[in-house]
Coordinates of C-alpha atoms in Angstrom, one line a residue:
X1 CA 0.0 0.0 0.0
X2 CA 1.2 3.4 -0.7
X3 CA 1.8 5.4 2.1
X4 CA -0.5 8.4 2.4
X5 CA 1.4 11.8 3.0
X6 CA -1.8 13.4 4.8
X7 CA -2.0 10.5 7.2
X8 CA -0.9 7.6 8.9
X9 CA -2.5 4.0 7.1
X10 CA -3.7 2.2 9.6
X11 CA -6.0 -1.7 10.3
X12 CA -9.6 -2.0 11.4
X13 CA -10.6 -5.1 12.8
X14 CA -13.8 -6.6 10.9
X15 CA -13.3 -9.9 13.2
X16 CA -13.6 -11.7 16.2
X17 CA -16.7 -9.8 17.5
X18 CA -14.5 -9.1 20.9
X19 CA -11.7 -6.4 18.8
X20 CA -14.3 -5.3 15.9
X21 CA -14.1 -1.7 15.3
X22 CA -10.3 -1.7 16.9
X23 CA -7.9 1.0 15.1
X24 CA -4.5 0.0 14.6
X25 CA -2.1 2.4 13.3
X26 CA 1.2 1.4 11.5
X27 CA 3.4 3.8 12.6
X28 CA 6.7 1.6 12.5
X29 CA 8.6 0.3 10.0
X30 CA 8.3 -3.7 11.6
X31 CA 5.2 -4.8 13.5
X32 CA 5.0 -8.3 14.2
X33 CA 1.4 -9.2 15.1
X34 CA 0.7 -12.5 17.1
X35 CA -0.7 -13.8 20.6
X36 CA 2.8 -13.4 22.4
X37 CA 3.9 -10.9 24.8
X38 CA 6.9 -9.6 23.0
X39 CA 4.5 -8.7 19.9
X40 CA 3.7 -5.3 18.8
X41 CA 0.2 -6.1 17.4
X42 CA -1.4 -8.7 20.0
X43 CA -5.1 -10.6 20.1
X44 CA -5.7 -13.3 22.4
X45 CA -7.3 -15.2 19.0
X46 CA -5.8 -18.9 20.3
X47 CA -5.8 -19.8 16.8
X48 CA -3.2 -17.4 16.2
X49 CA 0.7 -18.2 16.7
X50 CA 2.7 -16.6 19.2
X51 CA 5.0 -14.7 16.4
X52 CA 1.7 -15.0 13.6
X53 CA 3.1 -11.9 10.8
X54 CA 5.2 -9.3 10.0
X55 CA 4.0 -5.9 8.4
X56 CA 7.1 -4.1 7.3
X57 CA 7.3 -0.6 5.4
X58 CA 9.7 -0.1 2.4
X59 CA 10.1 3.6 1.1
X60 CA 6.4 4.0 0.9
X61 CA 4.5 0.5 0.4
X62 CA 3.7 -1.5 3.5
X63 CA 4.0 -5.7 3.4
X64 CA 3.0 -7.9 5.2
X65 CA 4.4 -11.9 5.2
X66 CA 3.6 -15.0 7.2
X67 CA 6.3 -16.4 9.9
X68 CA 5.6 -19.6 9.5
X69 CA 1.8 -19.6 11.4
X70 CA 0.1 -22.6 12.1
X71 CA -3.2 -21.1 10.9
X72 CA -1.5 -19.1 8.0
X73 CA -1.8 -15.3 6.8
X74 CA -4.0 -14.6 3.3
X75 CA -4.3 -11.2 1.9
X76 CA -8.0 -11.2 0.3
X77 CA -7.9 -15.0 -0.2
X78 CA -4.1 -15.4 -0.6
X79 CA -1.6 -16.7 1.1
X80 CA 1.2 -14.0 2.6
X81 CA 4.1 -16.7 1.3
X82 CA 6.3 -14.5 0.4
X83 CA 5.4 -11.1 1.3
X84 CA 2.7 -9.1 0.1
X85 CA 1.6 -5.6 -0.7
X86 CA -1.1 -4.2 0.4
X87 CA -3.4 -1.7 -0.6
X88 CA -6.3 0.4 0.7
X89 CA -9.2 -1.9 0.8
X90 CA -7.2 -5.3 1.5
X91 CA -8.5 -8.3 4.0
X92 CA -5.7 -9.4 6.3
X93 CA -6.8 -12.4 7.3
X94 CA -4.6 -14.2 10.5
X95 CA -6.7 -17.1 11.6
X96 CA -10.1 -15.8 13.0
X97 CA -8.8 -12.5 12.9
X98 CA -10.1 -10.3 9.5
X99 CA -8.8 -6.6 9.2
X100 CA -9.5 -4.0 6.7
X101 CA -6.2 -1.7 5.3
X102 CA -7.0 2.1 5.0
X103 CA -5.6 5.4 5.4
X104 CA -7.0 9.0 5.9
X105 CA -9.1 10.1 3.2
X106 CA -9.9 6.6 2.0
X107 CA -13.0 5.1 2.1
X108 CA -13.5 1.4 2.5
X109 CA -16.0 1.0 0.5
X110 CA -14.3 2.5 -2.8
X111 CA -13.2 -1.1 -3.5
X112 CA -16.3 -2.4 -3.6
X113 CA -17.5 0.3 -6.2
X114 CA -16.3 0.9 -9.9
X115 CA -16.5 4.3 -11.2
X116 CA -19.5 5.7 -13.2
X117 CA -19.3 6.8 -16.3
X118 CA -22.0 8.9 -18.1
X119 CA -23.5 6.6 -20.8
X120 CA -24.6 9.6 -23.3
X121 CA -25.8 13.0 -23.0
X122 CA -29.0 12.8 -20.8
X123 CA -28.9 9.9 -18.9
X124 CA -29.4 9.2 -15.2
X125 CA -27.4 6.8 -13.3
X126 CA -27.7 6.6 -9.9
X127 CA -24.6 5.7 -7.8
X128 CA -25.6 4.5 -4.9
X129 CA -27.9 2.0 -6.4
X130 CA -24.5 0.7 -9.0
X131 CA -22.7 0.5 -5.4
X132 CA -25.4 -1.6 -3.9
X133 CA -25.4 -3.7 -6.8
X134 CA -21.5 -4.1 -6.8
X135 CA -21.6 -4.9 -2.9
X136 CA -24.0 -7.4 -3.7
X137 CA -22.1 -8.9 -6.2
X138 CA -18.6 -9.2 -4.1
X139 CA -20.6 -10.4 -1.4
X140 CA -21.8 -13.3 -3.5
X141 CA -18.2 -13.6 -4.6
X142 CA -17.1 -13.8 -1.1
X143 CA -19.6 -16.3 -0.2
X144 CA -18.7 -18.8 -3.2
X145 CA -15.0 -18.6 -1.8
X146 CA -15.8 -19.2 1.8
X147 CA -17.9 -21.9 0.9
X148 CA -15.3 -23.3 -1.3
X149 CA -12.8 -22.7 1.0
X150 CA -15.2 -24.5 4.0
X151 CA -15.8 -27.5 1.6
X152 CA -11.8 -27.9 1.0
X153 CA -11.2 -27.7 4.6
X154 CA -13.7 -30.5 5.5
X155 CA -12.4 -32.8 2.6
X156 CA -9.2 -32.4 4.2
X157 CA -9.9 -32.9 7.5
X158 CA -12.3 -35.6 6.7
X159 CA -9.1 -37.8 5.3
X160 CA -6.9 -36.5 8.3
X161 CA -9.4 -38.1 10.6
X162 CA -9.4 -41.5 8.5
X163 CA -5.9 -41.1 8.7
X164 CA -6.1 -40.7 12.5
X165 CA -8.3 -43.6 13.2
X166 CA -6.3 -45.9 11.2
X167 CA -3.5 -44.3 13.6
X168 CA -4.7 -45.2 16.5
X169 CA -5.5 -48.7 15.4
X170 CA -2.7 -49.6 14.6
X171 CA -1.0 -48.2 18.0
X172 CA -3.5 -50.0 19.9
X173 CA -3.1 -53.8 17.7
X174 CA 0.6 -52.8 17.9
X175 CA 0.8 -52.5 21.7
X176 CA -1.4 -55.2 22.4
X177 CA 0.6 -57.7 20.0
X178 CA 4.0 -56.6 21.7
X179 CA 3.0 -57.0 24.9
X180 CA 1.1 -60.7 24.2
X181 CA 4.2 -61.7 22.3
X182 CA 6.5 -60.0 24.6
X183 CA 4.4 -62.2 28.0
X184 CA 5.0 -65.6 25.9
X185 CA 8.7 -64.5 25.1
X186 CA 9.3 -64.0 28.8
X187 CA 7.4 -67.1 30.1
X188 CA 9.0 -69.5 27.5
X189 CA 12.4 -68.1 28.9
X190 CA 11.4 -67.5 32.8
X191 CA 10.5 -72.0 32.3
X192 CA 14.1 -72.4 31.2
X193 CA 15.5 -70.8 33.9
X194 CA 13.4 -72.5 35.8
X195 CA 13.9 -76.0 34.8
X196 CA 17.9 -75.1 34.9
X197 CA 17.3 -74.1 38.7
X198 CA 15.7 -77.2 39.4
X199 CA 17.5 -79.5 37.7
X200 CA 20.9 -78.0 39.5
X201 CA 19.0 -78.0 42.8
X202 CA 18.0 -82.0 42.8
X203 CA 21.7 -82.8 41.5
X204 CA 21.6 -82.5 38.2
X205 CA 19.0 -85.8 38.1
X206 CA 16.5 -84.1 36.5
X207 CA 16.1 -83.7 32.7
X208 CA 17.6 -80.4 31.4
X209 CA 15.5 -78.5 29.0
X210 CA 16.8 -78.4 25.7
X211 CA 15.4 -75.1 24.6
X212 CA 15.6 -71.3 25.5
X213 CA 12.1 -70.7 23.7
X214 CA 9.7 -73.9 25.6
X215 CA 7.9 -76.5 24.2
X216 CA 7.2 -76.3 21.0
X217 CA 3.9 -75.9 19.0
X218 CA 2.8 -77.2 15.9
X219 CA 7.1 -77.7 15.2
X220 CA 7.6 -73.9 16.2
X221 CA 8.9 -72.7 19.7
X222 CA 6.4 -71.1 21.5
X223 CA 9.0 -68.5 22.9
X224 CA 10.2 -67.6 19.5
X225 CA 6.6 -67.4 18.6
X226 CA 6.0 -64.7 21.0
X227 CA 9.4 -62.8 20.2
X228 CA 8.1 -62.9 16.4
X229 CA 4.4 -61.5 17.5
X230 CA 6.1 -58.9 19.8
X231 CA 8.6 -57.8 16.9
X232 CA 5.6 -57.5 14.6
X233 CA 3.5 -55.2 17.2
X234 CA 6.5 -53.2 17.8
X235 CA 6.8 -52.5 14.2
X236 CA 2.7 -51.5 14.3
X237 CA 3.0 -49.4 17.1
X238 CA 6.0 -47.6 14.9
X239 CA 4.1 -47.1 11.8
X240 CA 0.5 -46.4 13.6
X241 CA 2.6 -43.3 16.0
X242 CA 3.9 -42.0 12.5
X243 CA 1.1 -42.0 10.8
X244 CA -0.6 -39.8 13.8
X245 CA 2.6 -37.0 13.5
X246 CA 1.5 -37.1 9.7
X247 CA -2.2 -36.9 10.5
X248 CA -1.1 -34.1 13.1
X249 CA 1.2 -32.2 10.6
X250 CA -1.7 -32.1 7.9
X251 CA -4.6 -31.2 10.1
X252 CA -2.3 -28.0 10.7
X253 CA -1.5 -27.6 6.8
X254 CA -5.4 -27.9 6.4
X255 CA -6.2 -24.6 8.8
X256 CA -3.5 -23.0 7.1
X257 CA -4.3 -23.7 3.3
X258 CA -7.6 -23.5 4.4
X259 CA -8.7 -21.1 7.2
X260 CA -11.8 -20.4 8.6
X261 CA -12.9 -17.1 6.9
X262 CA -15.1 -14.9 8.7
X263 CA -18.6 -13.5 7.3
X264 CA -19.1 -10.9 4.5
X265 CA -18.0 -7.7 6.2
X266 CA -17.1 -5.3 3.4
X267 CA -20.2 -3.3 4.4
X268 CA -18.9 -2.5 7.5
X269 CA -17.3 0.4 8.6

């Protein structure tokens, strides 16, 4: 946005309900807006990271660019990756938090108008009903991206979740195949020790046994058996605790590809 030389540009906050109407004027050349102590701009939006964005002023255009948010930082729809302009008019969206970019002597609702021109010599047009009608039409516009924006989100999520059941089965068939295999691992060898105790203890009359892993079943130890099952749970429990860190990881990237957009608000003041 271009700096204004009769006055300093500044954010109102459309959204959450709690800041609407807030004035924030960009008076520095770095403001970093977040939910952290050390920021210059703060909401208490949980949604929002601790260092969320950056607004920065070069000669006479103000950017602004995400740092990395969880949530993510979209400039009328788009994402702030790398930095972006803005100009009177613009949404900055961070999270649940929607603000409006203007400066003295700018009206918000100029970018929601186009300029009328006299059709011939004669005719009547009447502005504010073209305005109406162009507010009406953005607004329609804005409620076919949210929507589409909503319905990408809930796809996404939607296979996150699958992704997180499947997750947690796996951790659970995992951890109770370890520790089944792992019980019949340590019985098979606990009976060895045991017969070894005994046999040394009556003189070595008794029969030795003449296996580590116990009797065996069906031709296969029963304590290599259990070592196999408890190997094979381990290797469950593995995959089913990566699979949640992925399902994690993209249930983030869906809120920031995808944020939840606040309602039409370009009528507002």
């Amino acid at each position: 946005m271009r700096a204004q030389s009769d006055g300093t540009p500044h954010l109102v906050v459309l959204a959450p309900e709690s800041d609407q109407g807030r004035q924030i004027p960009l008076n520095k050349d770095r403001l970093v807006i977040g939910r952290g102590p050390a920021c210059d701009i703060r909401f208490g939006d949980p949604c929002l990271s601790r260092a969320h964005a950056v607004l920065r002023q070069r000669g006479n255009a103000v950017y602004v660019e995400d740092l990395g948010s969880s949530a993510g930082t979209f400039v009328n729809g788009v994402t702030a990756v790398p930095a972006r302009e803005l100009h009177p008019g613009d949404l900055l969206t961070l999270a649940s938090v929607t603000a409006r970019l203007e400066s003295d002597g700018f009206d918000g609702d100029e970018t929601m108008t186009m300029s009328v021109k006299p059709a011939g010599a004669g005719s009547v047009h009447h502005v504010g009903e073209q305005r109406a009608g162009v507010i009406h039409y953005d607004e329609r516009r804005y409620d076919s991206h949210v929507q589409y924006v909503n319905q990408q989100r809930e796809n996404f999520l939607r296979e996150v979740a699958a992704t997180r059941t499947k997750a947690r089965w796996l951790v659970w068939t995992g951890f109770v195949m370890f520790a089944v295999g792992f019980g019949v691992f340590a019985a098979a060898d606990l009976n060895f020790i045991k017969g070894i105790s005994d046999s040394t203890q009556n003189g070595g009359s008794g029969s030795l046994p003449t296996s580590p892993f116990g009797r065996e079943v069906m031709g296969i130890p029963i304590g290599l058996a259990g070592w196999a099952l408890a190997v094979a749970g381990m290797l469950l429990l593995i995959v089913g605790i990566v699979l949640h860190v992925v399902a994690t990881s993209r249930r983030k990237r869906a809120y920031r590809e995808f944020p939840v957009l606040p309602p039409w608000s370009g009528a507002q003041p």
